Amino acid sequence: MLAVLWEVKRLRGLVVRASHLHWTFRDELKGEPCLEEDRPFATERELRRRANAIRNAD
């Protein structure tokens, strides 16, 4: 069971790092035709909420 818990922690860390990368490159990739989304990017308030949720989850 301990091995499963460590694997969950490891995978969660991977997802958190991937999320940070996404927000880091968001502005650089905005406007790329192949990456345009149907909806606009989140507002600054939403970005802060998401960042706080990630920080508080640790």
Tab-separated table of C-alpha atoms in Angstrom:
chain	number	residue	atom	x	y	z
A	1	MET	CA	0.000	0.000	0.000
A	2	LEU	CA	2.873	2.372	0.750
A	3	ALA	CA	4.194	1.943	-2.789
A	4	VAL	CA	0.796	2.961	-4.190
A	5	LEU	CA	0.739	6.097	-2.039
A	6	TRP	CA	4.245	7.088	-3.172
A	7	GLU	CA	3.222	6.561	-6.804
A	8	VAL	CA	0.142	8.759	-6.336
A	9	LYS	CA	2.329	11.481	-4.809
A	10	ARG	CA	4.844	11.202	-7.663
A	11	LEU	CA	2.146	11.413	-10.345
A	12	ARG	CA	0.465	14.343	-8.619
A	13	GLY	CA	3.781	16.209	-8.608
A	14	LEU	CA	4.122	15.537	-12.324
A	15	VAL	CA	0.685	17.010	-12.986
A	16	VAL	CA	1.462	20.077	-10.856
A	17	ARG	CA	4.710	20.698	-12.772
A	18	ALA	CA	2.900	20.281	-16.105
A	19	SER	CA	0.290	22.800	-14.985
A	20	HIS	CA	2.999	25.304	-14.063
A	21	LEU	CA	4.578	24.859	-17.503
A	22	HIS	CA	1.234	25.434	-19.181
A	23	TRP	CA	0.739	28.779	-17.436
A	24	THR	CA	4.370	29.760	-18.003
A	25	PHE	CA	4.101	29.400	-21.775
A	26	ARG	CA	0.484	30.559	-22.086
A	27	ASP	CA	1.356	34.093	-23.181
A	28	GLU	CA	4.120	32.949	-25.528
A	29	LEU	CA	1.782	30.550	-27.315
A	30	LYS	CA	-1.215	32.869	-27.462
A	31	GLY	CA	-1.993	33.735	-31.056
A	32	GLU	CA	-0.430	30.628	-32.574
A	33	PRO	CA	-3.006	29.499	-35.164
A	34	CYS	CA	-2.683	25.801	-34.391
A	35	LEU	CA	-3.192	26.399	-30.656
A	36	GLU	CA	-6.121	28.819	-30.675
A	37	GLU	CA	-8.992	27.777	-28.441
A	38	ASP	CA	-12.666	28.512	-28.892
A	39	ARG	CA	-12.722	30.443	-25.638
A	40	PRO	CA	-10.389	33.188	-24.434
A	41	PHE	CA	-7.742	32.507	-21.815
A	42	ALA	CA	-8.716	32.774	-18.189
A	43	THR	CA	-8.817	36.148	-16.480
A	44	GLU	CA	-6.052	37.211	-14.110
A	45	ARG	CA	-8.403	36.537	-11.175
A	46	GLU	CA	-8.983	32.980	-12.386
A	47	LEU	CA	-5.231	32.455	-12.870
A	48	ARG	CA	-4.570	33.572	-9.284
A	49	ARG	CA	-7.329	31.270	-7.999
A	50	ARG	CA	-5.844	28.302	-9.851
A	51	ALA	CA	-2.305	29.092	-8.659
A	52	ASN	CA	-3.502	29.354	-5.049
A	53	ALA	CA	-5.377	26.054	-5.352
A	54	ILE	CA	-2.221	24.345	-6.613
A	55	ARG	CA	-0.082	25.849	-3.822
A	56	ASN	CA	-2.619	24.928	-1.132
A	57	ALA	CA	-2.889	21.347	-2.380
A	58	ASP	CA	0.733	20.606	-1.378
